[in-house]
Coordinates of C-alpha atoms in Angstrom, one line a residue:
Chain H
X1 CA -24.5 46.0 -45.2
X2 CA -22.0 47.5 -43.0
X3 CA -19.8 50.2 -43.9
X4 CA -17.9 50.6 -41.0
X5 CA -14.9 53.2 -41.3
X6 CA -12.6 52.5 -37.8
X7 CA -9.8 55.9 -36.4
X8 CA -6.1 54.8 -36.2
X9 CA -3.6 56.2 -34.6
X10 CA 0.1 55.8 -34.5
X11 CA 1.6 56.5 -31.1
X12 CA 4.8 56.4 -29.8
X13 CA 5.4 52.9 -28.2
X14 CA 5.0 52.4 -24.4
X15 CA 7.1 50.6 -23.6
X16 CA 9.7 52.9 -24.6
X17 CA 11.0 56.2 -23.3
X18 CA 8.3 58.7 -24.4
X19 CA 8.8 62.8 -24.6
X20 CA 8.3 66.2 -26.0
X21 CA 10.0 68.2 -28.6
X22 CA 12.0 70.8 -27.0
X23 CA 11.6 73.5 -29.2
X24 CA 7.6 73.1 -29.1
X25 CA 6.4 71.0 -27.0
X26 CA 4.5 69.1 -29.5
X27 CA 5.4 64.9 -29.0
X28 CA 8.3 64.0 -30.1
X29 CA 7.6 61.2 -32.4
X30 CA 11.0 60.3 -33.8
X31 CA 12.7 59.7 -30.8
X32 CA 10.5 56.4 -29.5
X33 CA 8.7 53.3 -31.6
X34 CA 5.5 53.8 -33.2
X35 CA 3.3 51.1 -33.3
X36 CA -0.5 51.1 -34.0
X37 CA -2.3 52.5 -30.3
X38 CA -3.3 49.4 -28.7
X39 CA -7.7 50.8 -28.5
X40 CA -7.0 51.6 -31.9
X41 CA -6.5 47.7 -32.3
X42 CA -9.2 46.6 -30.1
X43 CA -11.6 49.4 -32.7
X44 CA -10.5 47.8 -35.8
X45 CA -11.3 43.9 -34.0
X46 CA -14.9 45.1 -32.9
X47 CA -15.2 46.6 -37.0
X48 CA -14.4 43.2 -37.8
X49 CA -17.0 41.0 -35.8
X50 CA -19.6 43.4 -37.3
X51 CA -18.4 42.6 -40.4
X52 CA -17.9 38.8 -39.8
X53 CA -21.3 38.9 -38.2
X54 CA -22.8 39.6 -41.5
X55 CA -21.3 41.8 -44.5
X56 CA -19.3 44.9 -44.6
X57 CA -16.1 46.9 -45.4
X58 CA -14.0 48.4 -42.7
X59 CA -11.9 51.8 -43.8
X60 CA -9.5 52.2 -41.4
X61 CA -8.6 56.4 -41.6
X62 CA -5.7 58.0 -39.8
X63 CA -4.1 61.2 -39.6
X64 CA -0.2 61.7 -39.5
X65 CA 3.0 61.7 -40.3
X66 CA 4.4 59.4 -43.7
X67 CA 5.8 56.9 -40.9
X68 CA 1.7 55.9 -39.7
X69 CA 2.0 53.6 -43.2
X70 CA 3.1 51.3 -40.6
X71 CA 0.2 51.6 -37.9
X72 CA -2.0 51.5 -41.2
X73 CA -0.2 48.5 -43.1
X74 CA -1.1 46.8 -39.0
X75 CA -4.8 47.6 -39.5
X76 CA -5.0 45.9 -42.7
X77 CA -2.9 42.9 -42.1
X78 CA -5.6 42.1 -39.6
X79 CA -8.3 42.2 -41.9
X80 CA -10.0 46.1 -42.8
X81 CA -10.5 46.2 -46.1
X82 CA -8.7 49.9 -47.2
X83 CA -7.3 53.2 -45.7
X84 CA -7.4 56.5 -46.0
X85 CA -4.5 58.6 -44.5
X86 CA -4.5 62.0 -44.3
X87 CA -1.2 63.2 -43.9
X88 CA 0.5 67.2 -44.5
X89 CA 3.4 68.9 -42.7
X90 CA 1.0 71.4 -42.0
X91 CA -1.1 69.1 -39.6
X92 CA 2.3 69.0 -37.2
X93 CA 0.2 69.8 -33.8
X94 CA -3.0 70.1 -34.8
X95 CA -5.1 70.7 -31.5
X96 CA -8.8 68.3 -31.1
X97 CA -10.9 70.7 -32.9
X98 CA -8.8 70.7 -36.2
X99 CA -8.1 66.9 -35.8
X100 CA -12.1 66.8 -35.7
X101 CA -12.5 68.3 -38.6
X102 CA -10.1 66.7 -40.8
X103 CA -11.5 63.2 -39.3
X104 CA -14.8 64.6 -40.7
X105 CA -14.0 65.9 -43.5
X106 CA -12.3 62.7 -44.7
X107 CA -15.0 61.0 -43.3
X108 CA -17.3 62.2 -45.8
X109 CA -14.7 61.0 -48.9
X110 CA -16.2 57.4 -48.3
X111 CA -19.1 57.4 -49.5
X112 CA -22.2 55.7 -47.4
X113 CA -20.8 55.4 -43.9
X114 CA -23.3 53.1 -41.7
X115 CA -21.1 53.4 -38.1
X116 CA -17.8 55.5 -37.4
X117 CA -15.8 53.4 -34.6
X118 CA -13.0 54.9 -32.6
X119 CA -10.8 53.8 -29.6
X120 CA -12.3 56.4 -26.5
X121 CA -8.9 58.0 -26.1
X122 CA -5.4 58.1 -27.5
X123 CA -2.6 56.9 -25.4
X124 CA 0.0 59.7 -26.6
X125 CA -1.2 63.0 -26.9
X126 CA -5.2 62.4 -26.0
X127 CA -7.9 64.6 -24.7
X128 CA -10.3 61.5 -25.0
X129 CA -12.9 64.4 -27.2
X130 CA -12.5 63.7 -30.5
X131 CA -15.0 61.2 -30.8
X132 CA -18.2 63.3 -29.5
X133 CA -16.1 66.3 -31.2
X134 CA -16.4 64.2 -34.6
X135 CA -20.4 63.1 -34.0
X136 CA -21.1 67.3 -33.5
X137 CA -19.6 67.7 -37.3
X138 CA -20.7 64.6 -39.4
X139 CA -24.0 65.8 -37.6
X140 CA -24.2 61.6 -36.2
X141 CA -25.9 60.5 -32.6
X142 CA -22.4 59.6 -30.1
X143 CA -22.3 56.6 -28.4
X144 CA -18.4 56.8 -26.7
X145 CA -16.8 54.8 -24.2
X146 CA -18.3 51.0 -24.9
X147 CA -17.4 48.0 -23.7
X148 CA -19.8 46.2 -25.7
X149 CA -21.6 47.1 -29.1
X150 CA -24.2 45.3 -31.1
X151 CA -25.8 46.1 -34.1
X152 CA -29.1 45.3 -35.2
X153 CA -30.6 46.3 -38.8
X154 CA -30.3 50.1 -38.8
X155 CA -29.8 50.0 -35.1
X156 CA -27.5 50.1 -32.8
X157 CA -27.1 49.2 -28.7
X158 CA -24.4 50.1 -26.7
X159 CA -22.8 49.1 -23.3
X160 CA -21.6 52.6 -21.7
X161 CA -19.4 52.2 -19.0
X162 CA -17.5 55.0 -16.8
X163 CA -15.3 55.0 -13.6
X164 CA -18.3 56.3 -11.2
X165 CA -21.6 55.4 -13.2
X166 CA -22.1 52.3 -13.9
X167 CA -23.5 51.1 -17.3
X168 CA -25.5 53.2 -19.6
X169 CA -27.8 51.4 -21.9
X170 CA -27.6 53.7 -25.4
X171 CA -30.1 52.8 -28.9
X172 CA -29.4 54.9 -31.7
X173 CA -29.9 54.9 -35.1
X174 CA -26.7 54.1 -38.1
X175 CA -25.4 56.0 -39.1
X176 CA -23.6 56.6 -35.5
X177 CA -20.0 58.1 -33.9
X178 CA -19.0 54.8 -31.2
X179 CA -16.0 55.1 -28.8
X180 CA -14.5 51.8 -27.6
X181 CA -12.8 51.3 -24.0
X182 CA -10.6 48.6 -23.6
X183 CA -12.8 46.6 -22.0
X184 CA -15.0 45.9 -25.6
X185 CA -12.5 42.7 -26.7
X186 CA -8.6 40.6 -26.9
X187 CA -8.0 42.2 -30.5
X188 CA -6.4 39.2 -32.7
X189 CA -3.1 39.3 -34.0
X190 CA -2.4 39.5 -37.8
X191 CA -1.0 36.0 -39.3
X192 CA 1.5 36.0 -41.8
X193 CA -1.0 35.8 -44.6
X194 CA -2.9 38.9 -43.4
X195 CA 0.9 40.3 -43.5
X196 CA 1.1 39.2 -47.5
X197 CA -3.1 40.7 -48.6
X198 CA -2.2 43.9 -46.6
X199 CA 0.4 45.1 -49.1
X200 CA -2.6 44.3 -52.1
X201 CA -4.7 47.0 -50.0
X202 CA -5.9 50.1 -51.6
X203 CA -4.7 53.3 -49.3
X204 CA -5.5 57.1 -50.5
X205 CA -3.2 59.5 -49.3
X206 CA -4.8 63.1 -48.8
X207 CA -3.8 65.9 -47.9
X208 CA -5.2 68.8 -46.6
X209 CA -6.3 70.8 -49.3
X210 CA -7.5 67.4 -50.7
X211 CA -10.3 67.4 -48.4
X212 CA -11.3 71.1 -48.9
X213 CA -9.4 72.2 -46.4
X214 CA -7.3 75.3 -45.3
X215 CA -4.4 75.0 -44.2
X216 CA -5.3 78.1 -41.7
X217 CA -7.8 76.1 -40.4
X218 CA -4.8 73.5 -38.7
X219 CA -2.2 73.2 -37.2
X220 CA 0.0 74.3 -34.8
X221 CA -0.4 77.7 -35.1
X222 CA -3.8 78.1 -35.1
X223 CA -4.7 75.5 -31.9
X224 CA -7.0 77.0 -28.9
X225 CA -4.6 75.0 -26.9
X226 CA -1.0 75.3 -26.2
X227 CA 1.6 73.4 -24.2
X228 CA 3.3 76.2 -22.7
X229 CA 5.8 74.0 -20.5
X230 CA 7.2 70.7 -19.5
X231 CA 8.7 69.0 -17.4
X232 CA 10.1 65.4 -17.1
X233 CA 8.1 63.1 -14.3
X234 CA 10.0 63.6 -10.9
X235 CA 11.8 60.0 -10.4
X236 CA 10.2 57.8 -8.0
X237 CA 10.3 58.2 -4.3
X238 CA 11.1 55.1 -1.6
X239 CA 7.7 54.9 -1.0
X240 CA 5.6 53.7 3.1
X241 CA 7.3 50.7 4.6
X242 CA 4.6 49.7 6.5
X243 CA 5.5 47.2 9.4
X244 CA 3.9 44.7 10.2
X245 CA 2.8 43.5 14.0
X246 CA -0.3 41.5 12.8
X247 CA -1.5 44.5 12.1
X248 CA -0.2 44.8 8.5
X249 CA -3.3 44.5 6.6
X250 CA -5.6 47.1 8.6
X251 CA -1.9 49.5 8.1
X252 CA -1.8 49.1 4.4
X253 CA -5.9 49.5 4.1
X254 CA -5.6 52.6 6.6
X255 CA -2.8 54.0 4.5
X256 CA -5.1 52.6 1.4
X257 CA -8.0 55.3 2.4
X258 CA -6.1 57.9 3.5
X259 CA -4.8 58.3 -0.1
X260 CA -8.7 57.7 -1.3
X261 CA -7.9 54.3 -3.0
X262 CA -9.9 52.3 -1.7
Chain K
X1 CA 18.8 46.4 -26.5
X2 CA 17.0 44.2 -29.0
X3 CA 18.9 42.7 -31.7
X4 CA 19.1 45.0 -34.6
X5 CA 17.9 44.0 -38.3
X6 CA 18.6 44.3 -41.7
X7 CA 15.4 42.5 -43.3
X8 CA 14.7 42.8 -46.7
X9 CA 11.1 43.8 -47.2
X10 CA 8.3 45.4 -45.5
X11 CA 7.0 41.9 -44.9
X12 CA 9.3 40.6 -43.3
X13 CA 9.8 43.5 -41.3
X14 CA 6.3 43.4 -40.2
X15 CA 6.1 39.8 -39.7
X16 CA 9.6 39.9 -37.1
X17 CA 6.8 42.9 -35.8
X18 CA 4.2 40.0 -35.7
X19 CA 6.7 37.6 -34.1
X20 CA 8.2 40.1 -31.8
X21 CA 4.8 41.1 -30.2
X22 CA 4.1 37.6 -30.1
X23 CA 7.1 36.6 -28.0
X24 CA 6.8 39.4 -26.1
X25 CA 2.9 39.1 -25.0
X26 CA 1.9 35.1 -25.6
X27 CA 5.9 33.8 -24.9
X28 CA 7.7 35.2 -22.7
X29 CA 5.2 35.8 -19.8
X30 CA 4.6 32.1 -19.5
X31 CA 7.6 30.8 -20.0
X32 CA 8.8 30.2 -16.7
X33 CA 6.1 28.5 -15.1
X34 CA 5.3 25.7 -18.4
X35 CA 9.1 24.8 -18.2
X36 CA 8.7 24.5 -13.7
X37 CA 5.9 22.7 -14.6
X38 CA 7.3 20.5 -17.4
X39 CA 4.1 21.5 -18.8
X40 CA 4.2 21.4 -22.4
X41 CA 2.9 24.1 -24.6
X42 CA 0.7 23.0 -27.0
X43 CA -2.2 26.2 -27.1
X44 CA 1.0 28.6 -27.8
X45 CA 1.9 26.0 -30.9
X46 CA -1.5 26.7 -32.1
X47 CA -1.6 30.2 -31.9
X48 CA 1.5 30.1 -34.0
X49 CA -0.1 28.3 -36.1
X50 CA -3.0 30.3 -36.8
X51 CA -0.7 33.3 -37.5
X52 CA 1.3 31.3 -40.0
X53 CA 3.9 30.4 -38.1
X54 CA 4.3 27.3 -38.6
X55 CA 5.1 26.6 -42.5
X56 CA 6.9 29.8 -43.5
X57 CA 9.7 28.5 -45.8
X58 CA 7.8 26.3 -47.5
X59 CA 6.4 27.2 -50.7
X60 CA 2.9 28.9 -51.1
X61 CA 1.2 27.0 -53.4
X62 CA 0.7 24.0 -50.1
X63 CA -0.6 27.3 -47.1
X64 CA 4.0 28.1 -46.6
X65 CA 5.3 31.3 -47.0
X66 CA 7.5 31.4 -49.5
X67 CA 9.7 33.1 -46.9
X68 CA 13.1 32.9 -47.2
X69 CA 15.2 31.2 -44.6
X70 CA 17.2 33.8 -43.6
X71 CA 13.5 35.7 -42.3
X72 CA 12.6 32.3 -41.0
X73 CA 15.4 32.0 -39.0
X74 CA 15.0 35.7 -37.1
X75 CA 11.9 35.0 -37.3
X76 CA 13.1 31.5 -35.1
X77 CA 15.3 32.8 -33.0
X78 CA 12.9 35.9 -32.0
X79 CA 10.8 33.1 -30.5
X80 CA 13.7 31.3 -29.1
X81 CA 14.3 34.3 -27.2
X82 CA 11.2 34.5 -25.3
X83 CA 11.0 30.4 -24.4
X84 CA 13.4 28.7 -25.7
X85 CA 11.4 24.9 -26.0
X86 CA 9.0 26.7 -27.9
X87 CA 11.9 27.8 -29.9
X88 CA 13.7 24.7 -30.6
X89 CA 10.1 22.7 -31.1
X90 CA 9.3 25.2 -34.0
X91 CA 12.3 24.7 -36.1
X92 CA 12.0 20.9 -35.5
X93 CA 8.1 21.0 -36.8
X94 CA 9.4 23.6 -39.5
X95 CA 12.8 19.7 -39.9
X96 CA 9.8 17.6 -40.2
X97 CA 7.7 19.4 -42.9
X98 CA 11.3 18.8 -45.0
X99 CA 11.0 15.7 -46.4
X100 CA 7.3 15.7 -47.6
X101 CA 8.1 19.4 -48.7
X102 CA 11.0 18.5 -51.2
X103 CA 11.0 14.5 -51.7
X104 CA 7.3 13.8 -51.6
X105 CA 5.5 13.4 -54.7
X106 CA 3.2 16.1 -55.8
X107 CA -0.4 13.3 -54.9
X108 CA 1.3 13.6 -51.3
X109 CA 2.3 17.1 -51.3
X110 CA -1.5 17.9 -52.7
X111 CA -2.6 14.9 -49.8
X112 CA -0.8 16.1 -47.0
X113 CA 1.3 19.0 -47.1
X114 CA -1.1 22.1 -46.3
X115 CA -2.3 19.9 -43.1
X116 CA 1.2 20.5 -41.9
X117 CA 1.8 24.1 -43.3
X118 CA -1.4 24.7 -41.9
X119 CA -1.0 25.6 -38.0
X120 CA -3.5 22.6 -36.7
X121 CA -1.0 19.8 -36.8
X122 CA 2.8 19.9 -35.2
X123 CA 5.2 18.0 -36.0
X124 CA 7.8 15.4 -35.0
X125 CA 11.2 13.8 -36.7
X126 CA 12.4 10.1 -35.2
X127 CA 16.0 9.8 -36.6
X128 CA 18.0 7.9 -33.3
X129 CA 17.8 5.6 -31.5
X130 CA 19.3 4.4 -28.6
X131 CA 22.4 2.8 -30.0
X132 CA 21.9 4.5 -33.7
X133 CA 22.6 8.4 -32.4
X134 CA 25.8 9.8 -34.2
X135 CA 26.3 7.1 -36.9
X136 CA 22.8 7.3 -37.5
X137 CA 23.7 5.4 -40.3
X138 CA 23.2 1.7 -37.9
X139 CA 20.0 2.1 -36.8
X140 CA 17.3 -1.2 -36.8
X141 CA 14.2 -0.3 -37.0
X142 CA 12.3 -1.9 -39.4
X143 CA 9.6 -1.8 -41.6
X144 CA 8.5 -5.2 -44.1
X145 CA 5.9 -4.6 -46.7
X146 CA 3.1 -6.7 -46.0
X147 CA 0.4 -6.1 -49.1
X148 CA -0.2 -1.5 -49.1
X149 CA 0.9 -1.8 -46.1
X150 CA 4.7 -1.4 -44.3
X151 CA 4.7 -3.5 -40.5
X152 CA 7.3 -1.3 -38.6
X153 CA 8.7 -2.5 -35.4
X154 CA 11.2 -0.7 -33.1
X155 CA 12.0 1.9 -30.8
X156 CA 13.3 5.6 -32.5
X157 CA 14.9 7.7 -29.2
X158 CA 15.3 11.1 -28.2
X159 CA 11.9 12.6 -30.1
X160 CA 11.3 16.2 -29.5
X161 CA 7.3 16.6 -29.2
X162 CA 7.3 12.5 -28.7
X163 CA 3.5 11.4 -28.1
X164 CA 3.1 15.3 -28.1
X165 CA 3.5 15.7 -32.6
X166 CA 0.4 14.7 -34.8
X167 CA 3.0 13.0 -37.6
X168 CA 5.7 11.5 -36.7
X169 CA 8.6 11.6 -40.3
X170 CA 10.7 8.7 -39.5
X171 CA 13.9 6.7 -40.8
X172 CA 12.9 2.9 -41.1
X173 CA 15.0 0.3 -42.2
X174 CA 13.5 -1.1 -45.5
X175 CA 16.5 -3.9 -46.3
X176 CA 19.7 -4.7 -44.9
X177 CA 22.0 -2.9 -46.4
X178 CA 23.5 -0.4 -44.7
X179 CA 23.4 3.3 -45.2
X180 CA 21.4 2.4 -48.5
X181 CA 18.7 0.7 -46.4
X182 CA 17.0 3.0 -44.9
X183 CA 13.4 4.9 -45.8
X184 CA 11.5 7.6 -44.9
X185 CA 7.3 7.3 -43.6
X186 CA 5.3 9.9 -43.0
X187 CA 3.8 8.4 -39.4
X188 CA 0.3 10.0 -38.2
X189 CA 0.5 10.1 -34.5
X190 CA -2.8 7.3 -34.5
X191 CA -1.6 5.0 -36.3
X192 CA -2.1 1.4 -34.5
X193 CA 1.2 -0.4 -33.2
X194 CA 2.1 3.3 -32.0
X195 CA 2.9 4.8 -28.5
X196 CA 4.7 7.3 -26.5
X197 CA 7.4 5.9 -23.7
X198 CA 7.6 7.7 -20.1
X199 CA 9.4 11.3 -21.4
X200 CA 12.7 11.5 -20.3
X201 CA 13.5 13.4 -17.3
X202 CA 16.2 16.3 -18.6
X203 CA 18.7 18.4 -17.1
X204 CA 16.6 22.1 -19.6
X205 CA 14.1 22.5 -21.9
X206 CA 11.9 20.5 -19.6
X207 CA 8.2 22.2 -21.4
X208 CA 9.2 20.6 -24.2
X209 CA 8.5 16.5 -24.1
X210 CA 11.2 14.3 -25.5
X211 CA 10.6 10.5 -25.6
X212 CA 11.6 7.3 -27.5
X213 CA 8.6 6.2 -29.8
X214 CA 7.9 2.7 -29.7
X215 CA 6.3 0.5 -32.9
X216 CA 5.2 -2.7 -32.3
X217 CA 3.5 -3.9 -36.0
X218 CA 2.5 -1.2 -36.5
X219 CA 0.7 -0.7 -39.8
X220 CA 1.6 2.3 -42.1
X221 CA 0.2 2.7 -45.1
X222 CA 2.9 2.3 -48.3
X223 CA 1.2 5.4 -49.7
X224 CA 3.2 7.2 -47.2
X225 CA 6.5 6.4 -48.2
X226 CA 9.1 9.3 -48.7
X227 CA 10.7 9.5 -51.6
X228 CA 12.4 5.7 -52.8
X229 CA 12.6 3.1 -50.7
X230 CA 16.4 3.4 -49.4
X231 CA 16.1 7.2 -50.2
X232 CA 15.9 7.6 -46.4
X233 CA 19.1 8.3 -45.0
X234 CA 19.6 11.2 -47.8
X235 CA 16.7 12.7 -46.6
X236 CA 17.5 12.7 -43.4
X237 CA 20.3 14.4 -43.6
X238 CA 19.4 16.7 -45.9
X239 CA 16.5 17.9 -43.4
X240 CA 19.2 18.3 -40.7
X241 CA 21.1 20.3 -43.4
X242 CA 18.7 23.0 -42.8
X243 CA 17.7 21.9 -39.0
X244 CA 21.1 22.9 -38.0
X245 CA 20.7 26.2 -39.4
X246 CA 17.6 26.9 -37.4
X247 CA 19.4 25.3 -34.4
X248 CA 21.7 27.7 -34.8
X249 CA 19.2 30.2 -34.8
X250 CA 17.4 29.2 -31.4
X251 CA 20.7 29.3 -29.5
X252 CA 21.9 33.2 -31.1
X253 CA 17.9 33.6 -29.2
X254 CA 18.5 31.8 -26.3
X255 CA 22.1 34.0 -25.4
X256 CA 20.6 36.6 -26.7
X257 CA 17.8 36.6 -24.1
X258 CA 21.2 35.4 -21.8
X259 CA 22.8 38.8 -22.4
X260 CA 19.7 41.5 -22.3
X261 CA 19.1 40.4 -18.8
X262 CA 22.5 40.6 -17.8
X263 CA 22.4 44.0 -19.1
X264 CA 20.1 45.0 -16.7
X265 CA 21.1 43.8 -14.2
X266 CA 24.1 44.9 -14.9
X267 CA 23.0 48.7 -15.0
X268 CA 21.1 48.1 -12.1
X269 CA 23.3 46.2 -9.7
X270 CA 25.6 48.9 -7.8
X271 CA 28.5 48.0 -5.5
X272 CA 31.0 50.3 -4.2
X273 CA 29.3 52.8 -4.8
X274 CA 28.6 52.6 -8.8
X275 CA 26.1 50.6 -11.2
X276 CA 28.7 47.3 -12.0
X277 CA 28.6 48.2 -15.3
X278 CA 31.3 50.7 -14.9
X279 CA 33.4 47.5 -13.4
X280 CA 36.3 47.0 -16.5
X281 CA 35.8 43.3 -15.2
X282 CA 32.2 43.4 -15.8
X283 CA 31.8 45.5 -19.2
X284 CA 34.6 43.5 -20.7
X285 CA 32.9 40.6 -20.1
X286 CA 29.1 41.9 -21.2
X287 CA 31.7 42.9 -24.6
X288 CA 32.6 39.8 -25.2
X289 CA 29.0 38.7 -24.5
X290 CA 27.9 40.7 -27.6
X291 CA 30.0 40.0 -29.4
X292 CA 29.8 36.4 -29.8
X293 CA 25.8 36.7 -30.0
X294 CA 25.7 39.3 -32.8
X295 CA 29.1 37.3 -34.6
X296 CA 26.7 33.9 -34.2
X297 CA 23.6 35.8 -36.1
X298 CA 26.1 37.3 -38.8
X299 CA 27.5 33.2 -39.3
X300 CA 24.1 31.9 -39.7
X301 CA 22.7 35.0 -42.2
X302 CA 25.6 34.0 -43.9
X303 CA 25.0 30.1 -44.5
X304 CA 20.9 30.9 -44.9
X305 CA 21.5 33.5 -48.3
X306 CA 24.0 30.8 -49.8
X307 CA 20.7 28.4 -49.0
X308 CA 17.9 31.2 -50.2
X309 CA 20.5 31.5 -53.3
X310 CA 20.6 27.4 -54.1
X311 CA 24.6 27.5 -52.9
X312 CA 25.7 24.9 -51.5
X313 CA 26.2 25.6 -47.4
X314 CA 26.1 22.4 -45.7
X315 CA 29.4 23.3 -44.2
X316 CA 28.2 27.3 -43.5
X317 CA 25.0 25.5 -41.6
X318 CA 27.5 23.3 -39.7
X319 CA 30.1 26.2 -38.8
X320 CA 26.9 27.6 -38.1
X321 CA 25.3 25.5 -35.6
X322 CA 29.0 24.9 -33.9
X323 CA 29.4 28.3 -33.2
X324 CA 26.2 29.4 -32.1
X325 CA 25.5 26.7 -30.2
X326 CA 29.1 26.9 -28.4
X327 CA 28.7 30.7 -28.0
X328 CA 25.8 30.2 -26.5
X329 CA 26.9 28.5 -23.8
X330 CA 29.6 30.3 -23.0
X331 CA 27.4 33.3 -23.1
X332 CA 25.1 31.9 -20.9
X333 CA 27.2 30.3 -18.6
X334 CA 28.4 34.4 -18.4
X335 CA 25.1 35.1 -17.4
X336 CA 25.5 33.5 -14.5
X337 CA 28.5 35.3 -13.9
X338 CA 27.3 38.2 -14.1
X339 CA 24.5 38.1 -12.1
X340 CA 26.2 36.5 -8.9
X341 CA 25.0 34.4 -6.9
X342 CA 21.4 35.9 -8.2
X343 CA 21.8 34.3 -11.0
X344 CA 22.5 30.7 -9.6
X345 CA 19.0 31.2 -8.1
X346 CA 15.4 30.2 -10.1
X347 CA 14.1 33.9 -9.3
X348 CA 15.8 34.8 -12.0
X349 CA 16.0 33.0 -15.7
X350 CA 19.9 32.3 -16.3
X351 CA 20.6 29.2 -15.0
X352 CA 17.6 28.3 -16.6
X353 CA 19.4 29.7 -19.8
X354 CA 22.4 28.2 -18.9
X355 CA 20.3 24.6 -18.5
X356 CA 18.9 25.3 -22.6
X357 CA 22.2 26.1 -23.7
X358 CA 23.6 22.7 -22.9
X359 CA 21.6 20.1 -25.4
X360 CA 22.0 22.6 -29.0
X361 CA 25.7 21.5 -28.3
X362 CA 24.5 17.9 -28.5
X363 CA 20.9 18.0 -30.3
X364 CA 20.9 17.9 -34.2
X365 CA 24.2 16.1 -35.0
X366 CA 27.0 17.2 -31.7
X367 CA 29.1 19.7 -32.1
X368 CA 32.3 16.7 -32.6
X369 CA 29.5 15.4 -35.9
X370 CA 29.7 19.3 -37.2
X371 CA 33.2 19.3 -37.1
X372 CA 33.6 16.4 -38.8
X373 CA 31.4 17.3 -41.6
X374 CA 33.9 20.6 -42.0
X375 CA 36.8 18.6 -42.3
X376 CA 34.9 16.5 -44.5
X377 CA 34.6 18.7 -46.6
X378 CA 38.5 20.7 -46.1
X379 CA 39.3 17.6 -46.8
X380 CA 37.9 16.9 -50.5
X381 CA 38.6 20.0 -51.2

């Protein structure tokens, strides 16, 4: 039986306009529709596939405000078995170090964890570092940027793919931390039956104190990094027009080379 | 702007969120291509089935979702907004399950209903004939008992999903006695002697197949009779009262799609140095379109809530169908007007919406028949 914890995060929908709060430059979570981050859907899907291939239990773990229950419910309606929701005002504005600490403490609440699966980075205020930090804190091997995962007995094998370096084949003993890329799989849609089942699944809500952490270790005031300034993206410029005098293809290729895109 | 909805529960909100996700990612991006190619979206119906959306308003005991009409219809509206042919197809499928769900015996329901509601099968509803449209009681497809089978001969017309469906809820004549001589059969698609004619060449909803179904000595087991012999017309009209709410919801979805497209275009398009939405001539047109969409939605929801409470709703369903489909015709026509010459081309979807809006004024009871239903209640009040 594989006991899997999947990290999930509620993020502003990429289909809506996203902005930072004017006061403290943290993400303005109220201004946009909030959804389960798509990369987390893939992480949940991968966990469900491992569970369905053998035996297992999938716990989703979410650190986020009260409304993040919507994202948790989505993961449960896809088929996860239960959830832990760490929700505390004190967490507002936490940096990646504090976030990883909180997640590690919450994972400590789950007995006999074999595998932690996360998305490689979130689509909102993301640094792409939490899975690695978490592995360090938990003392587990980290297998990041996975686009293929297989669990064989007490070992895990991962194909790791980054932009420049080709594919690396990684193998580790469980328990381990895996982060997945968007190439890993196509997440399933929940079904209406899954939606109905989700409301009966247990969700444990914890505060920072419940995790045995001090509020002074987390939050914006204790963050090692802050956003000092933010400006909206400048409006798109008109672009460059290429006249095709029979050599349009060459000109486009030259332009792309100039931009180091090819 | 997306439709703002008041939903009765968290599950309903999650269901609508799922529907919008499927509509946005799986339906809307393919609609135009399939409509132009006249390609039937069978795999999309399978996805709806897998997601539990093909049996929403029916009892959980037989695999349905047990959701109220108030919620089911809003799911339907969102799907029709992304792709009218799929929305109407879902409505027709749901209506075709009605006879078995409400007039079948427990034995019949245990045997067939889970498959009908479970998502793999797609249904069709066969009432009309070429000479029996609005005057459905004039139908003449004959079913003659031969042992434990009916031998069926005749041609049913205007069958949505004709030749594509897995079962046909079919009204047949079992005795010559006018409206009392009609019976309802649940006919499997692979029934020997049943075949589909060449599909109709339609003005719109071209991805949805419509054809005649030909019964030529088709042998249907008598245990597939739903309700009593002679109860067929009542079953048919009962199915249609609920089906009309589905069509009203689809029409609202279509009109919403046209409104959204018109607002988007009017905001981006500039003339005389400003967005055309800032001209009163255009903004009033858009405001009237929004008023038509939202009042139509309120009308079908009111009828649905009556149905959900077990109150009579036939008049309200007819009013909703009449108002919503006439509104959709006007809104889609005005959307073409807002887009001007662009709206008349196939580069934008509004000309398709306008073509698709025509048939809801005709099917599941023409809007003239709806007026007769409404007036009859006024007369008898």
